[in-house]
Amino acid sequence: MTLVTSLRQPSSSPPPAEGPLVDTFGRVADDLRISVTDRCNFRCTYCMPAEGLAWLPKEQILTFEELTRLLGLFVKLGVRSVKVTGGEPTVRADLPVLIRMFRDAAPDLDLSMTTNGVLLERLADPLADAGLDRVTVSLDSLVRHRFEEMTRRDALERVLAGIRAAEAAGLVPIKINCVVIGGTNETEVVDFAEWSRQHGHTIRFIEYMPLDAQHAWEREKVVPSGRILEAIDAVFPLVPVGPDQEPATSYRFADGAPGGIGVIGSVTEPFCDTCNRLRITAEGEVRACLFALDETDLRGPMRAGASDSELEALIRADVWGKWSGHRINHPDFVQPERSMSAIGG
Ligand code: SAM
């Protein structure tokens, strides 16, 4: 919890006019999440209400051309990896066409997508053909009734089939993201580890964050990543893997079994000091932090004819204004209005 005392405001000096996208604490933003839609075909209880949210009208969503222009600009500004997200990215019509445009604009980019996997059986091949490198699939339970309880969709079998299709299409290595909620799927973490060993996909356990549209998050339901690791290590001993570019702390199985474990302890062990992430929402707002209360509109200026250098100045200023850390553990924490699905998690 060192961040409680070490939170600092960004400097008021102007951002640099060239070089990488840097903030006033010296962090470089080179990992971009691009949300291609705010819509989702799941209704995960920890993200949005059963009835869904008021979706953005189509004209407010960035077009393929606008998205590709921004991708090219961010790559020019030093972004090295892009994750396509949403909402649920696979519900955006003609997604493989957009992926092909992204690939053509940035042939060497690390281009991945995070998805709930339910449409992958149909889309894995076209996405791989269009140039997508790999996928992360969200999967919160391996038990049908609990999967349905958490996502409000009886779709476990289709998601598992989607994961198999992604593997067959070569969208590998596949990572599995699992949000762990106390009193719900916490009991499954060892089963997930066993599944990882059987299938070879790394499971990343994510702490439940205050990013739900209903603002019903409770700290008591956060399962600390340390507790998850202890439970797994007691059954399948784990060995830490050296630091990588990811926020997840990674482990392999000590007995050499395939697969692996990662934990993303955003609440109990924030990694803000090394955060290199940046986000664009589906309607073209840049967000330097998941928990930012401010964001910078790029769509308005783009549609008003802004040049690339004008957009670049807006992006640099937003990154420059990034706080030293999120404030979840601070008494004055204010939850962002947007849910994870509306931000592009
Ligand atoms: N629909 C896509 C998917 O399922 O991967 C992409 C968007 S979804 C918002 C991205 C990730 O955010 C998912 O893994 C989801 O489980 C996670 N997520 C949503 N709300 C969350 C919350 N309150 N705390 C932690 N993770 C959350």
mmCIF file of N, CA and C in Angstrom, residues 190-289:
data_model
loop_
_atom_site.group_PDB
_atom_site.id
_atom_site.type_symbol
_atom_site.label_atom_id
_atom_site.label_comp_id
_atom_site.label_asym_id
_atom_site.label_seq_id
_atom_site.Cartn_x
_atom_site.Cartn_y
_atom_site.Cartn_z
ATOM 1 N N VAL A 190 -7.444 -23.644 -8.047
ATOM 2 C CA VAL A 190 -6.583 -24.825 -8.232
ATOM 3 C C VAL A 190 -7.063 -25.631 -9.463
ATOM 4 N N ASP A 191 -8.385 -25.667 -9.665
ATOM 5 C CA ASP A 191 -8.908 -26.362 -10.862
ATOM 6 C C ASP A 191 -8.403 -25.670 -12.135
ATOM 7 N N PHE A 192 -8.363 -24.348 -12.101
ATOM 8 C CA PHE A 192 -7.844 -23.612 -13.257
ATOM 9 C C PHE A 192 -6.371 -23.954 -13.494
ATOM 10 N N ALA A 193 -5.614 -24.068 -12.393
ATOM 11 C CA ALA A 193 -4.188 -24.407 -12.535
ATOM 12 C C ALA A 193 -4.057 -25.785 -13.187
ATOM 13 N N GLU A 194 -4.910 -26.709 -12.772
ATOM 14 C CA GLU A 194 -4.865 -28.069 -13.350
ATOM 15 C C GLU A 194 -5.221 -28.005 -14.843
ATOM 16 N N TRP A 195 -6.226 -27.197 -15.156
ATOM 17 C CA TRP A 195 -6.648 -27.024 -16.554
ATOM 18 C C TRP A 195 -5.512 -26.429 -17.382
ATOM 19 N N SER A 196 -4.798 -25.482 -16.775
ATOM 20 C CA SER A 196 -3.649 -24.880 -17.462
ATOM 21 C C SER A 196 -2.600 -25.944 -17.782
ATOM 22 N N ARG A 197 -2.345 -26.821 -16.826
ATOM 23 C CA ARG A 197 -1.346 -27.876 -17.020
ATOM 24 C C ARG A 197 -1.780 -28.831 -18.138
ATOM 25 N N GLN A 198 -3.103 -29.057 -18.220
ATOM 26 C CA GLN A 198 -3.598 -29.985 -19.242
ATOM 27 C C GLN A 198 -3.568 -29.358 -20.637
ATOM 28 N N HIS A 199 -3.921 -28.057 -20.697
ATOM 29 C CA HIS A 199 -4.104 -27.428 -22.013
ATOM 30 C C HIS A 199 -2.935 -26.560 -22.448
ATOM 31 N N GLY A 200 -2.075 -26.192 -21.500
ATOM 32 C CA GLY A 200 -0.887 -25.408 -21.856
ATOM 33 C C GLY A 200 -1.116 -23.908 -21.951
ATOM 34 N N HIS A 201 -2.322 -23.438 -21.652
ATOM 35 C CA HIS A 201 -2.579 -21.989 -21.706
ATOM 36 C C HIS A 201 -2.301 -21.370 -20.335
ATOM 37 N N THR A 202 -1.633 -20.216 -20.350
ATOM 38 C CA THR A 202 -1.361 -19.524 -19.089
ATOM 39 C C THR A 202 -2.648 -18.901 -18.557
ATOM 40 N N ILE A 203 -2.899 -19.083 -17.263
ATOM 41 C CA ILE A 203 -4.084 -18.472 -16.635
ATOM 42 C C ILE A 203 -3.625 -17.252 -15.852
ATOM 43 N N ARG A 204 -4.266 -16.134 -16.102
ATOM 44 C CA ARG A 204 -3.930 -14.934 -15.327
ATOM 45 C C ARG A 204 -5.129 -14.561 -14.459
ATOM 46 N N PHE A 205 -4.893 -14.600 -13.158
ATOM 47 C CA PHE A 205 -5.969 -14.279 -12.222
ATOM 48 C C PHE A 205 -5.942 -12.776 -11.959
ATOM 49 N N ILE A 206 -7.092 -12.151 -12.136
ATOM 50 C CA ILE A 206 -7.191 -10.690 -11.996
ATOM 51 C C ILE A 206 -7.991 -10.362 -10.741
ATOM 52 N N GLU A 207 -7.464 -9.456 -9.941
ATOM 53 C CA GLU A 207 -8.236 -9.017 -8.774
ATOM 54 C C GLU A 207 -9.432 -8.172 -9.228
ATOM 55 N N TYR A 208 -10.520 -8.384 -8.536
ATOM 56 C CA TYR A 208 -11.771 -7.649 -8.786
ATOM 57 C C TYR A 208 -11.528 -6.163 -8.501
ATOM 58 N N MET A 209 -11.802 -5.322 -9.510
ATOM 59 C CA MET A 209 -11.522 -3.881 -9.375
ATOM 60 C C MET A 209 -12.816 -3.070 -9.356
ATOM 61 N N PRO A 210 -12.767 -1.894 -8.750
ATOM 62 C CA PRO A 210 -13.959 -1.034 -8.725
ATOM 63 C C PRO A 210 -14.184 -0.358 -10.076
ATOM 64 N N LEU A 211 -14.613 -1.150 -11.044
ATOM 65 C CA LEU A 211 -14.841 -0.637 -12.398
ATOM 66 C C LEU A 211 -16.157 -1.169 -12.955
ATOM 67 N N ASP A 212 -17.070 -1.543 -12.058
ATOM 68 C CA ASP A 212 -18.363 -2.055 -12.491
ATOM 69 C C ASP A 212 -19.329 -0.890 -12.682
ATOM 70 N N ALA A 213 -20.198 -1.010 -13.691
ATOM 71 C CA ALA A 213 -21.129 0.077 -14.008
ATOM 72 C C ALA A 213 -22.075 0.350 -12.841
ATOM 73 N N GLN A 214 -22.379 -0.691 -12.075
ATOM 74 C CA GLN A 214 -23.365 -0.533 -10.991
ATOM 75 C C GLN A 214 -22.769 0.114 -9.746
ATOM 76 N N HIS A 215 -21.443 0.257 -9.714
ATOM 77 C CA HIS A 215 -20.733 0.761 -8.521
ATOM 78 C C HIS A 215 -21.089 -0.076 -7.288
ATOM 79 N N ALA A 216 -21.084 -1.395 -7.472
ATOM 80 C CA ALA A 216 -21.429 -2.291 -6.368
ATOM 81 C C ALA A 216 -20.197 -3.021 -5.834
ATOM 82 N N TRP A 217 -19.016 -2.619 -6.298
ATOM 83 C CA TRP A 217 -17.762 -3.265 -5.875
ATOM 84 C C TRP A 217 -17.639 -3.241 -4.358
ATOM 85 N N GLU A 218 -17.181 -4.366 -3.791
ATOM 86 C CA GLU A 218 -16.927 -4.416 -2.344
ATOM 87 C C GLU A 218 -15.519 -4.933 -2.134
ATOM 88 N N ARG A 219 -14.763 -4.225 -1.318
ATOM 89 C CA ARG A 219 -13.387 -4.630 -1.044
ATOM 90 C C ARG A 219 -13.327 -6.052 -0.482
ATOM 91 N N GLU A 220 -14.348 -6.447 0.288
ATOM 92 C CA GLU A 220 -14.358 -7.787 0.908
ATOM 93 C C GLU A 220 -14.357 -8.884 -0.152
ATOM 94 N N LYS A 221 -14.804 -8.560 -1.362
ATOM 95 C CA LYS A 221 -14.874 -9.595 -2.404
ATOM 96 C C LYS A 221 -13.589 -9.684 -3.226
ATOM 97 N N VAL A 222 -12.627 -8.812 -2.926
ATOM 98 C CA VAL A 222 -11.344 -8.884 -3.632
ATOM 99 C C VAL A 222 -10.549 -10.041 -3.038
ATOM 100 N N VAL A 223 -10.142 -10.978 -3.860
ATOM 101 C CA VAL A 223 -9.316 -12.091 -3.381
ATOM 102 C C VAL A 223 -7.862 -11.715 -3.674
ATOM 103 N N PRO A 224 -7.054 -11.469 -2.626
ATOM 104 C CA PRO A 224 -5.691 -11.010 -2.867
ATOM 105 C C PRO A 224 -4.900 -12.016 -3.701
ATOM 106 N N SER A 225 -4.102 -11.499 -4.631
ATOM 107 C CA SER A 225 -3.359 -12.401 -5.518
ATOM 108 C C SER A 225 -2.422 -13.302 -4.715
ATOM 109 N N GLY A 226 -1.910 -12.804 -3.580
ATOM 110 C CA GLY A 226 -1.039 -13.632 -2.732
ATOM 111 C C GLY A 226 -1.766 -14.890 -2.270
ATOM 112 N N ARG A 227 -3.049 -14.742 -1.939
ATOM 113 C CA ARG A 227 -3.827 -15.898 -1.465
ATOM 114 C C ARG A 227 -4.062 -16.905 -2.607
ATOM 115 N N ILE A 228 -4.256 -16.383 -3.799
ATOM 116 C CA ILE A 228 -4.458 -17.272 -4.968
ATOM 117 C C ILE A 228 -3.187 -18.095 -5.203
ATOM 118 N N LEU A 229 -2.051 -17.416 -5.153
ATOM 119 C CA LEU A 229 -0.779 -18.111 -5.398
ATOM 120 C C LEU A 229 -0.523 -19.171 -4.331
ATOM 121 N N GLU A 230 -0.800 -18.835 -3.081
ATOM 122 C CA GLU A 230 -0.589 -19.791 -1.978
ATOM 123 C C GLU A 230 -1.410 -21.055 -2.197
ATOM 124 N N ALA A 231 -2.681 -20.866 -2.584
ATOM 125 C CA ALA A 231 -3.578 -22.016 -2.770
ATOM 126 C C ALA A 231 -3.056 -22.920 -3.887
ATOM 127 N N ILE A 232 -2.574 -22.327 -4.968
ATOM 128 C CA ILE A 232 -2.096 -23.139 -6.096
ATOM 129 C C ILE A 232 -0.756 -23.783 -5.752
ATOM 130 N N ASP A 233 0.118 -22.987 -5.156
ATOM 131 C CA ASP A 233 1.466 -23.479 -4.844
ATOM 132 C C ASP A 233 1.420 -24.684 -3.896
ATOM 133 N N ALA A 234 0.398 -24.740 -3.044
ATOM 134 C CA ALA A 234 0.271 -25.861 -2.098
ATOM 135 C C ALA A 234 0.003 -27.173 -2.834
ATOM 136 N N VAL A 235 -0.602 -27.086 -4.011
ATOM 137 C CA VAL A 235 -0.945 -28.304 -4.769
ATOM 138 C C VAL A 235 0.031 -28.510 -5.933
ATOM 139 N N PHE A 236 0.286 -27.441 -6.658
ATOM 140 C CA PHE A 236 1.214 -27.483 -7.800
ATOM 141 C C PHE A 236 2.297 -26.436 -7.551
ATOM 142 N N PRO A 237 3.440 -26.824 -6.960
ATOM 143 C CA PRO A 237 4.459 -25.832 -6.631
ATOM 144 C C PRO A 237 4.825 -24.957 -7.836
ATOM 145 N N LEU A 238 5.015 -23.668 -7.543
ATOM 146 C CA LEU A 238 5.246 -22.667 -8.589
ATOM 147 C C LEU A 238 6.645 -22.077 -8.481
ATOM 148 N N VAL A 239 7.180 -21.671 -9.616
ATOM 149 C CA VAL A 239 8.495 -21.016 -9.658
ATOM 150 C C VAL A 239 8.310 -19.694 -10.394
ATOM 151 N N PRO A 240 8.770 -18.569 -9.800
ATOM 152 C CA PRO A 240 8.595 -17.293 -10.496
ATOM 153 C C PRO A 240 9.360 -17.255 -11.817
ATOM 154 N N VAL A 241 8.762 -16.589 -12.784
ATOM 155 C CA VAL A 241 9.425 -16.408 -14.074
ATOM 156 C C VAL A 241 9.889 -14.956 -14.086
ATOM 157 N N GLY A 242 11.035 -14.692 -14.678
ATOM 158 C CA GLY A 242 11.617 -13.346 -14.677
ATOM 159 C C GLY A 242 10.642 -12.282 -15.137
ATOM 160 N N PRO A 243 10.908 -11.020 -14.801
ATOM 161 C CA PRO A 243 9.990 -9.948 -15.174
ATOM 162 C C PRO A 243 9.863 -9.830 -16.689
ATOM 163 N N ASP A 244 8.633 -9.526 -17.134
ATOM 164 C CA ASP A 244 8.445 -9.280 -18.558
ATOM 165 C C ASP A 244 7.703 -7.964 -18.704
ATOM 166 N N GLN A 245 7.163 -7.728 -19.872
ATOM 167 C CA GLN A 245 6.488 -6.448 -20.141
ATOM 168 C C GLN A 245 5.084 -6.383 -19.538
ATOM 169 N N GLU A 246 4.631 -7.480 -18.954
ATOM 170 C CA GLU A 246 3.237 -7.566 -18.530
ATOM 171 C C GLU A 246 3.054 -7.047 -17.115
ATOM 172 N N PRO A 247 1.830 -6.586 -16.786
ATOM 173 C CA PRO A 247 1.574 -6.242 -15.388
ATOM 174 C C PRO A 247 1.454 -7.495 -14.531
ATOM 175 N N ALA A 248 1.187 -8.643 -15.174
ATOM 176 C CA ALA A 248 1.030 -9.877 -14.399
ATOM 177 C C ALA A 248 2.386 -10.343 -13.869
ATOM 178 N N THR A 249 2.387 -10.821 -12.623
ATOM 179 C CA THR A 249 3.551 -11.507 -12.106
ATOM 180 C C THR A 249 3.379 -12.965 -12.516
ATOM 181 N N SER A 250 4.410 -13.526 -13.156
ATOM 182 C CA SER A 250 4.230 -14.830 -13.794
ATOM 183 C C SER A 250 4.979 -15.955 -13.091
ATOM 184 N N TYR A 251 4.405 -17.145 -13.157
ATOM 185 C CA TYR A 251 4.978 -18.345 -12.540
ATOM 186 C C TYR A 251 4.839 -19.505 -13.506
ATOM 187 N N ARG A 252 5.814 -20.428 -13.423
ATOM 188 C CA ARG A 252 5.664 -21.686 -14.151
ATOM 189 C C ARG A 252 5.531 -22.797 -13.120
ATOM 190 N N PHE A 253 5.147 -23.971 -13.602
ATOM 191 C CA PHE A 253 5.013 -25.098 -12.681
ATOM 192 C C PHE A 253 6.388 -25.715 -12.438
ATOM 193 N N ALA A 254 6.700 -25.942 -11.154
ATOM 194 C CA ALA A 254 8.042 -26.413 -10.783
ATOM 195 C C ALA A 254 8.360 -27.775 -11.409
ATOM 196 N N ASP A 255 7.316 -28.596 -11.661
ATOM 197 C CA ASP A 255 7.586 -29.926 -12.219
ATOM 198 C C ASP A 255 7.721 -29.914 -13.738
ATOM 199 N N GLY A 256 7.703 -28.703 -14.320
ATOM 200 C CA GLY A 256 7.914 -28.610 -15.775
ATOM 201 C C GLY A 256 6.668 -28.844 -16.601
ATOM 202 N N ALA A 257 5.511 -28.948 -15.948
ATOM 203 C CA ALA A 257 4.264 -29.139 -16.704
ATOM 204 C C ALA A 257 4.016 -27.928 -17.592
ATOM 205 N N PRO A 258 3.268 -28.125 -18.697
ATOM 206 C CA PRO A 258 2.947 -26.981 -19.564
ATOM 207 C C PRO A 258 2.040 -25.975 -18.843
ATOM 208 N N GLY A 259 1.839 -24.834 -19.482
ATOM 209 C CA GLY A 259 0.970 -23.817 -18.901
ATOM 210 C C GLY A 259 1.723 -22.930 -17.938
ATOM 211 N N GLY A 260 0.978 -22.225 -17.123
ATOM 212 C CA GLY A 260 1.594 -21.318 -16.157
ATOM 213 C C GLY A 260 0.524 -20.460 -15.509
ATOM 214 N N ILE A 261 0.962 -19.677 -14.537
ATOM 215 C CA ILE A 261 0.035 -18.866 -13.752
ATOM 216 C C ILE A 261 0.540 -17.425 -13.750
ATOM 217 N N GLY A 262 -0.372 -16.489 -13.809
ATOM 218 C CA GLY A 262 -0.024 -15.083 -13.621
ATOM 219 C C GLY A 262 -1.033 -14.469 -12.675
ATOM 220 N N VAL A 263 -0.614 -13.461 -11.951
ATOM 221 C CA VAL A 263 -1.585 -12.748 -11.108
ATOM 222 C C VAL A 263 -1.478 -11.254 -11.395
ATOM 223 N N ILE A 264 -2.627 -10.621 -11.477
ATOM 224 C CA ILE A 264 -2.665 -9.179 -11.705
ATOM 225 C C ILE A 264 -3.303 -8.568 -10.463
ATOM 226 N N GLY A 265 -2.435 -8.116 -9.567
ATOM 227 C CA GLY A 265 -2.893 -7.658 -8.246
ATOM 228 C C GLY A 265 -3.158 -6.169 -8.217
ATOM 229 N N SER A 266 -4.002 -5.693 -9.109
ATOM 230 C CA SER A 266 -4.219 -4.248 -9.248
ATOM 231 C C SER A 266 -4.650 -3.572 -7.952
ATOM 232 N N VAL A 267 -5.350 -4.305 -7.083
ATOM 233 C CA VAL A 267 -5.863 -3.691 -5.852
ATOM 234 C C VAL A 267 -4.865 -3.857 -4.712
ATOM 235 N N THR A 268 -4.398 -5.084 -4.488
ATOM 236 C CA THR A 268 -3.541 -5.311 -3.310
ATOM 237 C C THR A 268 -2.058 -5.100 -3.605
ATOM 238 N N GLU A 269 -1.678 -5.218 -4.869
ATOM 239 C CA GLU A 269 -0.266 -4.984 -5.218
ATOM 240 C C GLU A 269 -0.178 -4.184 -6.510
ATOM 241 N N PRO A 270 -0.561 -2.904 -6.451
ATOM 242 C CA PRO A 270 -0.603 -2.112 -7.691
ATOM 243 C C PRO A 270 0.762 -2.034 -8.365
ATOM 244 N N PHE A 271 0.705 -1.989 -9.697
ATOM 245 C CA PHE A 271 1.957 -1.969 -10.474
ATOM 246 C C PHE A 271 2.077 -0.646 -11.212
ATOM 247 N N CYS A 272 1.467 0.408 -10.615
ATOM 248 C CA CYS A 272 1.431 1.721 -11.297
ATOM 249 C C CYS A 272 2.824 2.245 -11.632
ATOM 250 N N ASP A 273 3.806 1.956 -10.768
ATOM 251 C CA ASP A 273 5.156 2.495 -10.992
ATOM 252 C C ASP A 273 5.746 2.063 -12.327
ATOM 253 N N THR A 274 5.301 0.906 -12.814
ATOM 254 C CA THR A 274 5.868 0.405 -14.077
ATOM 255 C C THR A 274 4.812 0.353 -15.189
ATOM 256 N N CYS A 275 3.682 1.007 -14.963
ATOM 257 C CA CYS A 275 2.592 0.915 -15.953
ATOM 258 C C CYS A 275 2.989 1.578 -17.270
ATOM 259 N N ASN A 276 2.834 0.840 -18.365
ATOM 260 C CA ASN A 276 3.178 1.381 -19.689
ATOM 261 C C ASN A 276 1.948 1.409 -20.597
ATOM 262 N N ARG A 277 0.750 1.362 -19.976
ATOM 263 C CA ARG A 277 -0.471 1.226 -20.770
ATOM 264 C C ARG A 277 -1.165 2.533 -21.073
ATOM 265 N N LEU A 278 -1.870 2.492 -22.169
ATOM 266 C CA LEU A 278 -2.623 3.635 -22.641
ATOM 267 C C LEU A 278 -3.872 3.057 -23.308
ATOM 268 N N ARG A 279 -4.963 3.797 -23.270
ATOM 269 C CA ARG A 279 -6.196 3.270 -23.858
ATOM 270 C C ARG A 279 -6.887 4.292 -24.752
ATOM 271 N N ILE A 280 -7.560 3.793 -25.774
ATOM 272 C CA ILE A 280 -8.484 4.633 -26.544
ATOM 273 C C ILE A 280 -9.853 3.974 -26.424
ATOM 274 N N THR A 281 -10.851 4.756 -26.011
ATOM 275 C CA THR A 281 -12.200 4.214 -25.904
ATOM 276 C C THR A 281 -12.819 4.130 -27.304
ATOM 277 N N ALA A 282 -13.960 3.434 -27.370
ATOM 278 C CA ALA A 282 -14.593 3.220 -28.679
ATOM 279 C C ALA A 282 -14.977 4.531 -29.352
ATOM 280 N N GLU A 283 -15.228 5.580 -28.569
ATOM 281 C CA GLU A 283 -15.593 6.855 -29.191
ATOM 282 C C GLU A 283 -14.409 7.810 -29.278
ATOM 283 N N GLY A 284 -13.190 7.280 -29.051
ATOM 284 C CA GLY A 284 -12.007 8.069 -29.353
ATOM 285 C C GLY A 284 -11.483 8.951 -28.233
ATOM 286 N N GLU A 285 -11.687 8.529 -26.983
ATOM 287 C CA GLU A 285 -11.097 9.259 -25.856
ATOM 288 C C GLU A 285 -9.807 8.548 -25.440
ATOM 289 N N VAL A 286 -8.732 9.305 -25.243
ATOM 290 C CA VAL A 286 -7.491 8.700 -24.734
ATOM 291 C C VAL A 286 -7.554 8.698 -23.223
ATOM 292 N N ARG A 287 -7.192 7.563 -22.619
ATOM 293 C CA ARG A 287 -7.142 7.453 -21.151
ATOM 294 C C ARG A 287 -5.775 6.916 -20.758
ATOM 295 N N ALA A 288 -5.088 7.661 -19.908
ATOM 296 C CA ALA A 288 -3.742 7.253 -19.501
ATOM 297 C C ALA A 288 -3.773 6.241 -18.366
ATOM 298 N N CYS A 289 -4.929 6.096 -17.702
ATOM 299 C CA CYS A 289 -5.044 5.136 -16.587
ATOM 300 C C CYS A 289 -6.463 4.595 -16.591
#
